[in-house]
Coordinates of C-alpha atoms in Angstrom, one line a residue:
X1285 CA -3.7 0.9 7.7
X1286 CA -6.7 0.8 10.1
X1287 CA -10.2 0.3 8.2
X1288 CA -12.4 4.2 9.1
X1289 CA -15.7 4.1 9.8
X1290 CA -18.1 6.4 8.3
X1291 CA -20.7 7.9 11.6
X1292 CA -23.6 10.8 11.4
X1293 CA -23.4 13.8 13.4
X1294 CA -26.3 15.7 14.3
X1295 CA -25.1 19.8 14.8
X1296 CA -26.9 22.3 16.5
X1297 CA -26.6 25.5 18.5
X1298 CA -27.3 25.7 22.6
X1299 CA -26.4 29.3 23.6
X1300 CA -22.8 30.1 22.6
X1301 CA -21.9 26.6 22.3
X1302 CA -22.6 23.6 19.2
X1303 CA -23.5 20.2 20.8
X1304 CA -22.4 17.3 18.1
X1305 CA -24.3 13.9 18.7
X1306 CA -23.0 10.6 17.3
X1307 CA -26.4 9.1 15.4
X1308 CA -24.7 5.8 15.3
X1309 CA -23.3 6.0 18.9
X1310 CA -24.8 7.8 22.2
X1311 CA -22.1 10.3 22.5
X1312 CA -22.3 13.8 22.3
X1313 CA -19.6 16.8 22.6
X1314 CA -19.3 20.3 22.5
X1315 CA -17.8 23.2 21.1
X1316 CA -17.3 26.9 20.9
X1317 CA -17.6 26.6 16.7
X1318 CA -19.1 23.5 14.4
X1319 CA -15.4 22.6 13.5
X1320 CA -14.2 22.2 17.2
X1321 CA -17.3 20.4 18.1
X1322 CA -16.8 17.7 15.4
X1323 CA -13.4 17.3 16.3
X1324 CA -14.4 16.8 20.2
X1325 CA -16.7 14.6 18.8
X1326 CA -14.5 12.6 16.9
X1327 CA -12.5 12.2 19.8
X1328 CA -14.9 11.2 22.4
X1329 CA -16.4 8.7 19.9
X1330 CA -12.9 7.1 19.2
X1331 CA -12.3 6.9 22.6
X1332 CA -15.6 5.4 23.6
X1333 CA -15.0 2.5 20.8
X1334 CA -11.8 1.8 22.3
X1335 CA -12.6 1.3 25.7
X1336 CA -16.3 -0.1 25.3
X1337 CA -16.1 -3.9 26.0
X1338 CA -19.3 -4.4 23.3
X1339 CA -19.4 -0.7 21.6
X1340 CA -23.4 -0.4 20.6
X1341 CA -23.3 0.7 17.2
X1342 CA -26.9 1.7 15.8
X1343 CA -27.7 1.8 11.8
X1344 CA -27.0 5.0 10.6
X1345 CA -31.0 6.8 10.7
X1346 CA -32.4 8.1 7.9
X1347 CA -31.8 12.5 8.5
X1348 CA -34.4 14.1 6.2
X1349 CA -36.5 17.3 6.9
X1350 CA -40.3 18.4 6.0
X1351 CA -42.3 21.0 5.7
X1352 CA -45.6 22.4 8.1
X1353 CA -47.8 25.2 8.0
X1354 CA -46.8 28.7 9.5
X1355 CA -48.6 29.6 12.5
X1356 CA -49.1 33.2 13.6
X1357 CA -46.9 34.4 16.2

């Protein structure tokens, strides 16, 4: 059995469609739900690893989040 890797997707919403980006990897995809973007992600990824003579794999970034003031609208 193949050893998996273990890559960070970042998710978020453009219009009617979620754009997944590899953290680890510059590849992004998109799709019409979370689930089908991930998957097209997934995909794109794998396929980039196996045709990439010297795939560039970054360390995984730390993803946290943090808090500013409101501002009046």
């Amino acid at each position: 059995m193949a050893d998996q890797r273990v890559l960070t997707a970042a998710v978020h919403q453009e219009e009617h469609w979620y754009v997944a980006q590899c953290l680890e990897v510059d590849v992004a995809s998109q799709g019409q739900t979370i689930e089908e973007a991930l998957t097209n992600l997934r995909e794109a990824v794998a396929l980039y690893l196996a045709e990439a003579p010297e795939p560039q794999l970054t360390a995984t970034p730390l993803v946290t989040s943090f808090q500013i003031p409101g501002t009046a609208a």
